[in-house]
CSV table of C-alpha atoms in Angstrom, one decimal:
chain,number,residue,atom,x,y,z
A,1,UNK,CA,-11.8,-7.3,-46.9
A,2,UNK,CA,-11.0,-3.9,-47.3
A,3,UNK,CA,-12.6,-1.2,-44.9
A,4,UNK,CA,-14.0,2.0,-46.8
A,5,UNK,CA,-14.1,5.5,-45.3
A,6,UNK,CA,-17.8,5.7,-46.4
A,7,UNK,CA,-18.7,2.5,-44.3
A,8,UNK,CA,-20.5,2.7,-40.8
A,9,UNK,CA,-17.9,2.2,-38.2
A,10,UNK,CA,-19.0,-0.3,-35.3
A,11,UNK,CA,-16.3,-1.1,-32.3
A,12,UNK,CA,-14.7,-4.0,-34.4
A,13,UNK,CA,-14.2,-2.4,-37.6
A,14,UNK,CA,-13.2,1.2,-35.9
A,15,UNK,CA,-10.4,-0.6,-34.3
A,16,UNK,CA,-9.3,-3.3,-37.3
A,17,UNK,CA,-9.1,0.4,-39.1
A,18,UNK,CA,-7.0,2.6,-36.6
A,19,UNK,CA,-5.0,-0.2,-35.6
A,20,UNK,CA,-2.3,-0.5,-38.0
A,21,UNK,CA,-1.7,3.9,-37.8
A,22,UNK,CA,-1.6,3.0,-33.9
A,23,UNK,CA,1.4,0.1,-34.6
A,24,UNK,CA,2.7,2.2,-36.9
A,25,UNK,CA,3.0,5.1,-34.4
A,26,UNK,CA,4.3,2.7,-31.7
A,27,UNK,CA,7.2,1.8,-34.3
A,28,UNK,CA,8.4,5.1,-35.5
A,29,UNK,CA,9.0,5.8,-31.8
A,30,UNK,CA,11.0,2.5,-31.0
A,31,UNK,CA,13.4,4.2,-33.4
A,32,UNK,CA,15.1,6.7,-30.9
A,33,UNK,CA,13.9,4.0,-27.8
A,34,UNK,CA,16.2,1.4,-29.3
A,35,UNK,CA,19.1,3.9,-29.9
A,36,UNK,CA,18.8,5.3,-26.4
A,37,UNK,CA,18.5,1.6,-25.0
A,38,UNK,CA,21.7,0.6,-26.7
A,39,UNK,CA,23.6,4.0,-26.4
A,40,UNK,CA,23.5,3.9,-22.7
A,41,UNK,CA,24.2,0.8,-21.9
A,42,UNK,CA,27.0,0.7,-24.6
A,43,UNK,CA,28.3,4.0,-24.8
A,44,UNK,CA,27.6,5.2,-21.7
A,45,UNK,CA,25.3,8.1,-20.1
A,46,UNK,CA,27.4,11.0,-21.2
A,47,UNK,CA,26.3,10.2,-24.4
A,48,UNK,CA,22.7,9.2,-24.0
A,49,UNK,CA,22.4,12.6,-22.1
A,50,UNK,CA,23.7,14.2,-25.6
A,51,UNK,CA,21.2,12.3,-27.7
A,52,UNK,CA,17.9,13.7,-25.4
A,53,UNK,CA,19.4,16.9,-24.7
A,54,UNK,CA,19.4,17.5,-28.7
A,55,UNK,CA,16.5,15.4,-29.6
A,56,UNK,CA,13.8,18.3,-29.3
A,57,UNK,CA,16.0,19.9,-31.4
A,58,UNK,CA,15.9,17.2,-34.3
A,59,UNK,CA,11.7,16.9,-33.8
A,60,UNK,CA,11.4,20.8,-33.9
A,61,UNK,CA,12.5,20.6,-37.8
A,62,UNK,CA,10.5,17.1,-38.3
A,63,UNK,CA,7.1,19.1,-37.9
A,64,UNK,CA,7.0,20.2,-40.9
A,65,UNK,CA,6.0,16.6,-42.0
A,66,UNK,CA,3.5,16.3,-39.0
A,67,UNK,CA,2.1,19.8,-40.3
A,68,UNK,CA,1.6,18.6,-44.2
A,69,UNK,CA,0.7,15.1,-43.6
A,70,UNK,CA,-2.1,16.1,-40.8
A,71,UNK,CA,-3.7,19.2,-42.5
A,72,UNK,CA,-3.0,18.0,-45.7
A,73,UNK,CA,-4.8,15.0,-45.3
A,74,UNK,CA,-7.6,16.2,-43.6
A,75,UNK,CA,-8.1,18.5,-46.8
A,76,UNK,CA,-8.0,15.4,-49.2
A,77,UNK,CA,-10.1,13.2,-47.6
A,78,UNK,CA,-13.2,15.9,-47.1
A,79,UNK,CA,-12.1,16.3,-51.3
A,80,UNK,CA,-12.6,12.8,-51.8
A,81,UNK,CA,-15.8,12.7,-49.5
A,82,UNK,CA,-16.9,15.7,-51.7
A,83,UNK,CA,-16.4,13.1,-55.0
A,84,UNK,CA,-13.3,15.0,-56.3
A,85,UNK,CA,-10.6,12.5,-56.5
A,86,UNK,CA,-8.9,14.3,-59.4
A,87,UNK,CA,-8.2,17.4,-57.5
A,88,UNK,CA,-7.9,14.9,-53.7
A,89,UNK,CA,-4.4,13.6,-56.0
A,90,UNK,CA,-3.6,17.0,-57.1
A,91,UNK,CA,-3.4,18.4,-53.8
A,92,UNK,CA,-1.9,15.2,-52.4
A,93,UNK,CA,1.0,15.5,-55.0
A,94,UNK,CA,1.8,18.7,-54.6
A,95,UNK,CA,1.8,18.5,-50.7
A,96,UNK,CA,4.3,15.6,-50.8
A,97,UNK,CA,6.5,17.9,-53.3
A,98,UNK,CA,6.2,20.6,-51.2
A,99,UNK,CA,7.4,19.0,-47.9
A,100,UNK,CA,10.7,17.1,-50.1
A,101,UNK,CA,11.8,20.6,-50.8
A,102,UNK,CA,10.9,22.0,-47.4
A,103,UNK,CA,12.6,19.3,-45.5
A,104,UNK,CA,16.0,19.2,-47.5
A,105,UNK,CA,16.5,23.2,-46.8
A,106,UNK,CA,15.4,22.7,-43.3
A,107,UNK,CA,17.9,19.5,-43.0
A,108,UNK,CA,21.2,21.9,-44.9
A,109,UNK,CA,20.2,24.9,-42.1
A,110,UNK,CA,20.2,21.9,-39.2
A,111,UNK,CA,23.2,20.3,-40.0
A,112,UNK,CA,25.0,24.6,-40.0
A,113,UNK,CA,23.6,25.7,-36.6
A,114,UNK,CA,24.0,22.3,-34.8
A,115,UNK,CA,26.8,23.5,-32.8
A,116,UNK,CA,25.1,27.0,-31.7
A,117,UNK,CA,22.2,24.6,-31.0
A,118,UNK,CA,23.7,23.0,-28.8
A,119,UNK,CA,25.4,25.2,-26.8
A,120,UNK,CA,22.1,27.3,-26.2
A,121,UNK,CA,20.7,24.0,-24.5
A,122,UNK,CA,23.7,24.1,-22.2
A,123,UNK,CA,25.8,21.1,-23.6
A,124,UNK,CA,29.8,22.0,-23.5
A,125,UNK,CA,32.7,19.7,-23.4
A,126,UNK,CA,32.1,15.2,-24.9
A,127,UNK,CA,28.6,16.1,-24.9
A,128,UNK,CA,28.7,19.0,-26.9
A,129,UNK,CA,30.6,16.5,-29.2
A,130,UNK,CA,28.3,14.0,-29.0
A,131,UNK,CA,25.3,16.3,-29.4
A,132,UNK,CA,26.7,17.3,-32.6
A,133,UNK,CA,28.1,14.4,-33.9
A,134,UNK,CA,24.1,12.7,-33.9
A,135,UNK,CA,22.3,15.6,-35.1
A,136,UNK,CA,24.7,16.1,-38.1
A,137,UNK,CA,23.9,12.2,-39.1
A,138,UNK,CA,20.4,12.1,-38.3
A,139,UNK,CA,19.4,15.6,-40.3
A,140,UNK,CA,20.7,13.4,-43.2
A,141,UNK,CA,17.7,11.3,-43.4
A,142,UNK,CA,15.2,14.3,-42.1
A,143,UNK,CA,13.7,14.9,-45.5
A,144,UNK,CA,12.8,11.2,-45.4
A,145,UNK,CA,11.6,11.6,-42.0
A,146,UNK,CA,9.5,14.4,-43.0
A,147,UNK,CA,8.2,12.4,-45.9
A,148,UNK,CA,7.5,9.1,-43.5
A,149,UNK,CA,5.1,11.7,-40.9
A,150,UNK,CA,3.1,12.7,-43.8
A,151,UNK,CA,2.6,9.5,-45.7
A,152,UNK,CA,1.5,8.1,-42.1
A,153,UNK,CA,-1.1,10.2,-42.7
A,154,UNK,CA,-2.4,9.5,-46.2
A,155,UNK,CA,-2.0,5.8,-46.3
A,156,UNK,CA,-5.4,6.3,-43.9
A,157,UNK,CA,-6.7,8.5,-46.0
A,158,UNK,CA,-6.1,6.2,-49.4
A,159,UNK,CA,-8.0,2.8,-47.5
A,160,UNK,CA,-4.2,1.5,-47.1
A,161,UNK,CA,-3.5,1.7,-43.6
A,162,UNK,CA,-2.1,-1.6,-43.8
A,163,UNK,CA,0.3,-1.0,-46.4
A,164,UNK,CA,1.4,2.0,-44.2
A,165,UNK,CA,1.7,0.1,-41.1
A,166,UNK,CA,4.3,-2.5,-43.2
A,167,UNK,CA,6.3,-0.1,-44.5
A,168,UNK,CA,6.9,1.3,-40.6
A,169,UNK,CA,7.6,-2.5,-39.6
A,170,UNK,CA,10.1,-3.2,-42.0
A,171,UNK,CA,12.1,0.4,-41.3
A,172,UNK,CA,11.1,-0.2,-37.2
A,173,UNK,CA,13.3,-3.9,-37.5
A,174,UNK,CA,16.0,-2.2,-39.7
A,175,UNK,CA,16.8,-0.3,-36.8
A,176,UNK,CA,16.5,-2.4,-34.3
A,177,UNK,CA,18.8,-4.7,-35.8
A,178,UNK,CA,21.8,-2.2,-36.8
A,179,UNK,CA,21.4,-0.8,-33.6
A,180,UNK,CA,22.7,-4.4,-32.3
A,181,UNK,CA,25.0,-4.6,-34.9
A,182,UNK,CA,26.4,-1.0,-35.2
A,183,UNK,CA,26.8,-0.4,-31.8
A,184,UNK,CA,26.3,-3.7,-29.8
A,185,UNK,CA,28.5,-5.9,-32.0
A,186,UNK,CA,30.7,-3.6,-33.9
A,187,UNK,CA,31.2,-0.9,-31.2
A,188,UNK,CA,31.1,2.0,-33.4
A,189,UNK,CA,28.9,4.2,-30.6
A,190,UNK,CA,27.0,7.3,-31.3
A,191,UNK,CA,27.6,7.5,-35.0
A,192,UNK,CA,26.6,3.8,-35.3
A,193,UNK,CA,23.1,4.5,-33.5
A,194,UNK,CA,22.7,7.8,-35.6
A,195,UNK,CA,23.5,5.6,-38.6
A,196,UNK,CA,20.8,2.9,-37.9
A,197,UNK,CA,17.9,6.1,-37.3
A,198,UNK,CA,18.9,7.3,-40.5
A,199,UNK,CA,18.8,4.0,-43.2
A,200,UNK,CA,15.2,3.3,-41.1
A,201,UNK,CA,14.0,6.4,-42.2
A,202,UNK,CA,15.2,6.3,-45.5
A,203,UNK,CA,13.1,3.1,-45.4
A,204,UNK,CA,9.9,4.5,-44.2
A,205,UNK,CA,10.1,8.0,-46.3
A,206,UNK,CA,11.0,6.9,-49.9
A,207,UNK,CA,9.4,3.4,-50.3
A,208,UNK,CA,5.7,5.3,-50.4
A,209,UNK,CA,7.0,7.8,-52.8
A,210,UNK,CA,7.6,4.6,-55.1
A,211,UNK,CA,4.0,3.2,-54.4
A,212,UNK,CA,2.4,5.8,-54.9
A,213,UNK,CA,4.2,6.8,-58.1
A,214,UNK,CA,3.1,3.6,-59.7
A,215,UNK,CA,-0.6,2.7,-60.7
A,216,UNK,CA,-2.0,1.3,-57.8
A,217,UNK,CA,-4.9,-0.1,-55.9
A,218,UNK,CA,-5.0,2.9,-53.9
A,219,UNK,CA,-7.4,6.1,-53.7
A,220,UNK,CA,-4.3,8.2,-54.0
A,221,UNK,CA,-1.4,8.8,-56.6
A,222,UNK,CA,1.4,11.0,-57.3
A,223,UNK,CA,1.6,13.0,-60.3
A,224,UNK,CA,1.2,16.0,-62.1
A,225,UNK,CA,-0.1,19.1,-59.9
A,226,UNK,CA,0.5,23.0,-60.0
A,227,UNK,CA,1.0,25.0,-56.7
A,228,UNK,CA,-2.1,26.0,-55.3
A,229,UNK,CA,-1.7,28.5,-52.2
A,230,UNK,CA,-4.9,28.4,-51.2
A,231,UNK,CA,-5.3,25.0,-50.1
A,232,UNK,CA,-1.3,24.8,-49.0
A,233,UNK,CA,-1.8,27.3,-46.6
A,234,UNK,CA,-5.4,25.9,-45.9
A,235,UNK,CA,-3.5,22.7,-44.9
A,236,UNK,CA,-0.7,24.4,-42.7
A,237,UNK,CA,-3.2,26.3,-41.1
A,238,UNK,CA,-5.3,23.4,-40.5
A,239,UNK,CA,-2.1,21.2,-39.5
A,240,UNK,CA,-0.8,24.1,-37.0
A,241,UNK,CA,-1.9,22.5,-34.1
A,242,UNK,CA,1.0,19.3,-35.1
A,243,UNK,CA,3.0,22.0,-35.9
A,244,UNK,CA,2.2,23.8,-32.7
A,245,UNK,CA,2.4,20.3,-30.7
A,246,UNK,CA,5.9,19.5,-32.2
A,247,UNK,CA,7.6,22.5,-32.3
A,248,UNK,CA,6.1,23.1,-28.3
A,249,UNK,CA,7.1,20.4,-27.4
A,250,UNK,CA,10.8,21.1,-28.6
A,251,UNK,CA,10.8,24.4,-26.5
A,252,UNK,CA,9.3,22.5,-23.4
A,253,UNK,CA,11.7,19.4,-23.5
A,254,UNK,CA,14.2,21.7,-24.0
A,255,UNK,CA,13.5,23.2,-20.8
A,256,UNK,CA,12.9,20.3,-18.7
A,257,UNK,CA,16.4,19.6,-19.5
A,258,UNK,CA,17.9,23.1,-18.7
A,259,UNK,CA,15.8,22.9,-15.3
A,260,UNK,CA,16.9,18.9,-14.8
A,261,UNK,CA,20.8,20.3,-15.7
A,262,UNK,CA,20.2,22.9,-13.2
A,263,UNK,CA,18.7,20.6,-10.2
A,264,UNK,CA,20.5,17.1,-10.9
A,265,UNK,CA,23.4,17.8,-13.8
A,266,UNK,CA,23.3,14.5,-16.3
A,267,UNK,CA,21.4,12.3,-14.1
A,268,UNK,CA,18.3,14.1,-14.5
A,269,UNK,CA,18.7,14.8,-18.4
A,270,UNK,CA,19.5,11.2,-18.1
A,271,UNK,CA,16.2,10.0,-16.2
A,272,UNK,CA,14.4,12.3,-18.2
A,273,UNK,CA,15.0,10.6,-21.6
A,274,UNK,CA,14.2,7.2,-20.0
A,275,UNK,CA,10.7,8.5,-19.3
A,276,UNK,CA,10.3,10.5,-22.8
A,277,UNK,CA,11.1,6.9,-24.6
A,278,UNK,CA,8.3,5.1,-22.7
A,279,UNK,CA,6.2,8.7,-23.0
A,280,UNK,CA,6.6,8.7,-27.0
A,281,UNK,CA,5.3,4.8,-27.4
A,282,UNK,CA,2.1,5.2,-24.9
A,283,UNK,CA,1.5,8.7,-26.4
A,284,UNK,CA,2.4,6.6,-29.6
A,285,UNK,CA,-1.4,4.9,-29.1
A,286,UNK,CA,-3.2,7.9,-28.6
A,287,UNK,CA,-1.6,9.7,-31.8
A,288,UNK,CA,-1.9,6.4,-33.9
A,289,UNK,CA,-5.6,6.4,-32.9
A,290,UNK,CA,-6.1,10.3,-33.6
A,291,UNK,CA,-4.1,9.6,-37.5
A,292,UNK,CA,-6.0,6.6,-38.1
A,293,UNK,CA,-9.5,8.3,-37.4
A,294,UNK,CA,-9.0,11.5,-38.7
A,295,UNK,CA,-10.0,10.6,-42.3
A,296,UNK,CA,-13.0,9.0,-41.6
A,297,UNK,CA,-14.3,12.1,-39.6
A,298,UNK,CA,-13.1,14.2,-42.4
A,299,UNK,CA,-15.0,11.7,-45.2
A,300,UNK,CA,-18.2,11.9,-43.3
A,301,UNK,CA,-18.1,15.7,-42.7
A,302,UNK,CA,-17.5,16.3,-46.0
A,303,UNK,CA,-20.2,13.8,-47.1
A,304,UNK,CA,-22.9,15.7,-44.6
A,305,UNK,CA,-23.2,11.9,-42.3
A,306,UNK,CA,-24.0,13.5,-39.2
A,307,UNK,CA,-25.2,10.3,-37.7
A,308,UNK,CA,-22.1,9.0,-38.4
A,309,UNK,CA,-19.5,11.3,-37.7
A,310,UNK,CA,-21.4,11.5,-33.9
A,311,UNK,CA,-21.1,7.3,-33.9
A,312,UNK,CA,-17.4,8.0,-34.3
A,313,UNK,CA,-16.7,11.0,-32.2
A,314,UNK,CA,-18.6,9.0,-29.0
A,315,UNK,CA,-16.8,5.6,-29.6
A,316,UNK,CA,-13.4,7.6,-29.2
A,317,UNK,CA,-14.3,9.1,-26.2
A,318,UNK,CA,-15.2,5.7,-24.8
A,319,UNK,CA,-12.0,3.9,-26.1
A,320,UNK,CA,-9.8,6.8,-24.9
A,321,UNK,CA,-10.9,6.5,-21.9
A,322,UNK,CA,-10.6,2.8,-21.1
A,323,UNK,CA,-7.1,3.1,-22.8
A,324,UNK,CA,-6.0,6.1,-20.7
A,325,UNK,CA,-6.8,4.0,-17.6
A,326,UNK,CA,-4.7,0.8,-18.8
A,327,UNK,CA,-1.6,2.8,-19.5
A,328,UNK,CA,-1.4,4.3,-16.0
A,329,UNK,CA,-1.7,1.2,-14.4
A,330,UNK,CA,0.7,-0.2,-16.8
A,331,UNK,CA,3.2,2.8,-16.2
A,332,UNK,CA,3.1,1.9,-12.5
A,333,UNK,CA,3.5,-1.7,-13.2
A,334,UNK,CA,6.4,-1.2,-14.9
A,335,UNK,CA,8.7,1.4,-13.9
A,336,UNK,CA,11.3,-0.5,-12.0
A,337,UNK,CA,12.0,-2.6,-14.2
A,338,UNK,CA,11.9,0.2,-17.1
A,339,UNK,CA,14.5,2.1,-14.8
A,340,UNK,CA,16.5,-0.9,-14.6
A,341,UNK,CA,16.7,-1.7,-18.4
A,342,UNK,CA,17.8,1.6,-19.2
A,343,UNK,CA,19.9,2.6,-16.0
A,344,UNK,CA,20.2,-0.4,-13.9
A,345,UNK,CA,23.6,0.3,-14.1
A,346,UNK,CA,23.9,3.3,-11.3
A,347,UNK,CA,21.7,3.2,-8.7
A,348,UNK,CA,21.2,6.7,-8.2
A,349,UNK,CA,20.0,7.5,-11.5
A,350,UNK,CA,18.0,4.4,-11.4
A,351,UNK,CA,16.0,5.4,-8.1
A,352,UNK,CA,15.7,9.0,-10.0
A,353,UNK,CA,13.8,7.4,-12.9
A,354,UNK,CA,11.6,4.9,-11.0
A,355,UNK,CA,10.5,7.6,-9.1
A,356,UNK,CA,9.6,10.7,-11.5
A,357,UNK,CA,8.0,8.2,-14.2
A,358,UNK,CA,5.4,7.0,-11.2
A,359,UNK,CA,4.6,10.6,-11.0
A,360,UNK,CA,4.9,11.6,-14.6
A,361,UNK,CA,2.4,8.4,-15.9
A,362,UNK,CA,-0.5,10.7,-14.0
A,363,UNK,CA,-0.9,12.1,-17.6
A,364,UNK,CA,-1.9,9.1,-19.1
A,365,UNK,CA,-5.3,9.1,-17.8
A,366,UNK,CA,-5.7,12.3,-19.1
A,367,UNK,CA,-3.4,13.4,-22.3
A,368,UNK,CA,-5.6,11.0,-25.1
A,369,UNK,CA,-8.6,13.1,-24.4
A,370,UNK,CA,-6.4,16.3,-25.6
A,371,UNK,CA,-4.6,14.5,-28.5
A,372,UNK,CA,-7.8,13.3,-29.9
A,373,UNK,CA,-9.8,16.5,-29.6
A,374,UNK,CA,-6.8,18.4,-31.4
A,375,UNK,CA,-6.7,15.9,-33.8
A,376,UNK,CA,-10.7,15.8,-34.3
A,377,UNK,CA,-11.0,19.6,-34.7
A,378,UNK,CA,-8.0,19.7,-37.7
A,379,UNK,CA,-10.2,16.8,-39.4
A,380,UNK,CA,-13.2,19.2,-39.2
A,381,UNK,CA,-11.2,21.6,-41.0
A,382,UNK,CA,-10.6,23.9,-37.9
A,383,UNK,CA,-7.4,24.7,-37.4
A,384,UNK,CA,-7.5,28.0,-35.1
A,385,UNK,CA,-9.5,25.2,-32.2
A,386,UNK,CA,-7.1,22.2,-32.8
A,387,UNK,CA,-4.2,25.1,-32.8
A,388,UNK,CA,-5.7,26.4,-29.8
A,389,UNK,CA,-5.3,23.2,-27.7
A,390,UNK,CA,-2.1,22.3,-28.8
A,391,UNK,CA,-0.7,25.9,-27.8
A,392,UNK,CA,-1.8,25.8,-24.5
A,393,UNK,CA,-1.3,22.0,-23.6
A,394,UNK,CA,2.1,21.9,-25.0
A,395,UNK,CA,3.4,25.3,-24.4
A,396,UNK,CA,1.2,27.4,-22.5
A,397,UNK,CA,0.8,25.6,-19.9
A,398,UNK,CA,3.7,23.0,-19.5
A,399,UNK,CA,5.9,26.0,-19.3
A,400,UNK,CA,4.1,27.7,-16.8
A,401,UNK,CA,4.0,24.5,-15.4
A,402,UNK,CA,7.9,23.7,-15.4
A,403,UNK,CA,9.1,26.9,-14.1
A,404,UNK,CA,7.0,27.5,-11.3
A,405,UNK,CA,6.1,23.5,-9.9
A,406,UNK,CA,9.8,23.3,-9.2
A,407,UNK,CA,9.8,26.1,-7.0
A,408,UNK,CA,6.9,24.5,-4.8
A,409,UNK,CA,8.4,20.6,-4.8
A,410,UNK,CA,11.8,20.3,-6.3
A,411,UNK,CA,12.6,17.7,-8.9
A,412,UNK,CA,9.1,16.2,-8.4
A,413,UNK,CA,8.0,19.5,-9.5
A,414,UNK,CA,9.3,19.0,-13.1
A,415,UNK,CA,7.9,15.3,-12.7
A,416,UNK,CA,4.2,16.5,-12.1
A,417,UNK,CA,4.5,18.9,-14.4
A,418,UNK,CA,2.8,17.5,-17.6
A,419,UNK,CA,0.1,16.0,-15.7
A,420,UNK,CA,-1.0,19.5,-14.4
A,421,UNK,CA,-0.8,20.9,-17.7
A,422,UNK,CA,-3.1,18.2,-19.0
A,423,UNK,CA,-5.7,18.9,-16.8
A,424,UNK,CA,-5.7,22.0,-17.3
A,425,UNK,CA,-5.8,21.5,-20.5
A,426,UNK,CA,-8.6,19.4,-20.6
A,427,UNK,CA,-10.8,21.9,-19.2
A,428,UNK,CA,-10.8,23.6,-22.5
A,429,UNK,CA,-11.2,20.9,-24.5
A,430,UNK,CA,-14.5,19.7,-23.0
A,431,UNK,CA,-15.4,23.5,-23.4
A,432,UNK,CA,-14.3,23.6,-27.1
A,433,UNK,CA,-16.4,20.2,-27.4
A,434,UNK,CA,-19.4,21.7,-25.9
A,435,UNK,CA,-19.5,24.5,-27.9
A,436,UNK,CA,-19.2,23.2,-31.0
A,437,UNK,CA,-21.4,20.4,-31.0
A,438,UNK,CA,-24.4,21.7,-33.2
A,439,UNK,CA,-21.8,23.3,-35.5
A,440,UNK,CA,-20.6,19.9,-36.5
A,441,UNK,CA,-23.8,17.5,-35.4
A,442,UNK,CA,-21.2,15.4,-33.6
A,443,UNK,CA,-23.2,15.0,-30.6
């Protein structure tokens, strides 16, 4: 049976809810964990150095759908929970429109500066070529892309999670399996991996546009709408902190790998993206769980349940928590033989990995407690506190972090340096939680 957003949420039916936005998270980021898996071990590290030393690069224009799709939904479901499902589908229509448009200008000015991109992240010689060569194919499917982030989002919000979560599967196996194809079987290399990212996210951006432009069984449809600036720039505002967390996180990654080129040349851009492919599907669970919740904090604010919106803000906490816990030990458990999948093949860059992902998995029991209190602030409609967070976690502090931890202890300075950002972090989240508490009547 299906799970309303008005419903009292217990344990079960919290996580039969969030669940498919958490698989669905987990299997938009297998797509650049299987290209990475097969481009190094069948094109070699030269060129899976070139695909993570441009990658920030390629998310930095994506968050424009993390932006809309967050903020926007968060504005449609307090609509809905207000009973205004007329104007909830207005708004929803013209925020999909809106991000279309925005993402095939931003796609046309990536695909023109890719080279001067490049160079400004240090890449010269095969992997300047490489680097180009994927982000020229990728930013072919961004406006899909763009379109796949925010309809994450608003299958929650229109009681089809489900739905949502198949339409990730189906794009997740296409590109697993023209990954083996394109470059396993038919040896075509880095164009054959960019190739596979881009029909997946074809996949996953325009097959919701088709659903929802039908009649359906949904709370949510496509149609006719008129710009409203008001509420566009209420949901960019209130989306800033995905902005923020994306676009941060572009900067930051981009210098780890300046700082990693500077202390271990490929090798450490190398070991780097190992870890960020394991870091994007265990962050994958925390920002599943923060996309699949959202909604039902925003419903029950807008619809005054106090009771209810505190039942939900304390079960998160809990299940953060435990989860945080199990992926550190995880991370531990698995590390060599993550290391050896990836890099087996050369044994220095194989100890390099092993080693700075032990250190680096000290976030884990730390980062969900961030990600879920950005996340819980933009579904309260506050976007300058869920900004807030997401500036200084993923900015702020990281780069503070990254330029001065390598001074004190080398490479494992760069390694440590998320963690220490996240607990710094933290402190101001608990603070922000604090304060805010009667405001809201979440605790």
């Amino acid at each position: 049976m299906q799970i309303q957003l008005s419903e009292h949420f217990t344990y079960k039916k919290l996580l039969r809810f969030v669940l498919p936005s958490i698989v669905m998270m987990i299997f938009t980021s297998i797509y650049g964990v299987v290209d990475g898996l097969f481009v190094s071990n069948y094109v070699g590290k030269t060129a899976f150095a070139a695909v993570n030393l441009i990658m920030p690069f390629l998310m930095a224009i994506s968050a424009l759908g993390f932006m809309i799709g967050t903020g926007g939904s968060a504005i449609v479901a307090k609509t809905l929970g207000e009973g205004k499902k007329k104007q909830a589908n207005e708004y929803f229509s013209m925020l999909v429109y809106l991000t279309l448009i925005g993402g095939i200008v931003l796609s046309a000015l990536g695909i023109l500066f890719s080279p001067l991109i490049a160079r400004g992240l240090g890449a010269d010689g095969a992997l300047l070529t490489n680097c180009v060569l994927y982000a020229r194919i990728t930013l072919l499917s961004m406006p899909a892309f763009m379109l796949q982030n925010v309809f994450q989002s608003f299958f929650v919000t229109a009681e089809k999670p489900k739905l949502g979560l198949g339409v990730i599967v189906i794009a997740g196996v296409t590109n697993m399996v023209l990954d083996f194809l394109l470059v396993g079987v038919f040896q075509i290399g880095l164009a054959g991996a960019a190739f596979a990212t881009v029909t997946s996210e074809c996949i996953g951006g325009l097959f919701p546009i088709l659903y929802f432009a039908r009649k359906n069984s949904s709370l949510l449809k496509l149609g006719r709408t008129h710009f409203n600036g008001k509420i566009f720039l209420c949901a960019c505002g209130n989306g800033s902190s995905e902005l923020m967390t994306n676009l941060s996180s572009s900067i930051v990654n981009s210098l780890y790998n300046i700082q990693l080129m500077n202390l271990a040349g490929e090798n450490g851009v190398a070991a780097f993206g190992t870890i960020m492919y394991v870091n994007f599907i265990f962050i994958a669970i925390f920002l599943g769980y923060s996309i699949g919740s959202a909604p039902l904090v925003s419903y029950h604010y807008g619809a005054g349940n106090h009771d209810e919106l505190k039942n939900l803000f304390q079960k998160s906490l809990r299940l953060i928590g435990i989860w945080g816990l199990m992926l550190f030990i995880l991370a531990q458990l698995i590390a060599r033989p993550l290391a050896a999948i990836f890099v087996g093949y050369d044994a220095d860059l194989f100890s390099m990995t092993q080693n700075g992902f032990r250190i680096y998995c000290i976030a884990y029991l730390i980062n969900g407690f961030n990600i879920y209190g950005s996340s819980f602030f933009t579904a309260l409609n506050n976007g300058l506190i869920s900004a807030a967070i997401s500036f200084l976690r993923t900015l702020v502090f990281q780069l503070a972090a990254v330029l001065l931890l390598p001074l004190l202890l080398g490479i494992n300075g760069i390694w440590s340096a998320v963690a220490v950002a996240e607990l710094l972090t933290l402190g101001l989240t608990v603070t922000f939680f604090v304060r805010n508490r009667k405001k809201y009547h979440y605790a």
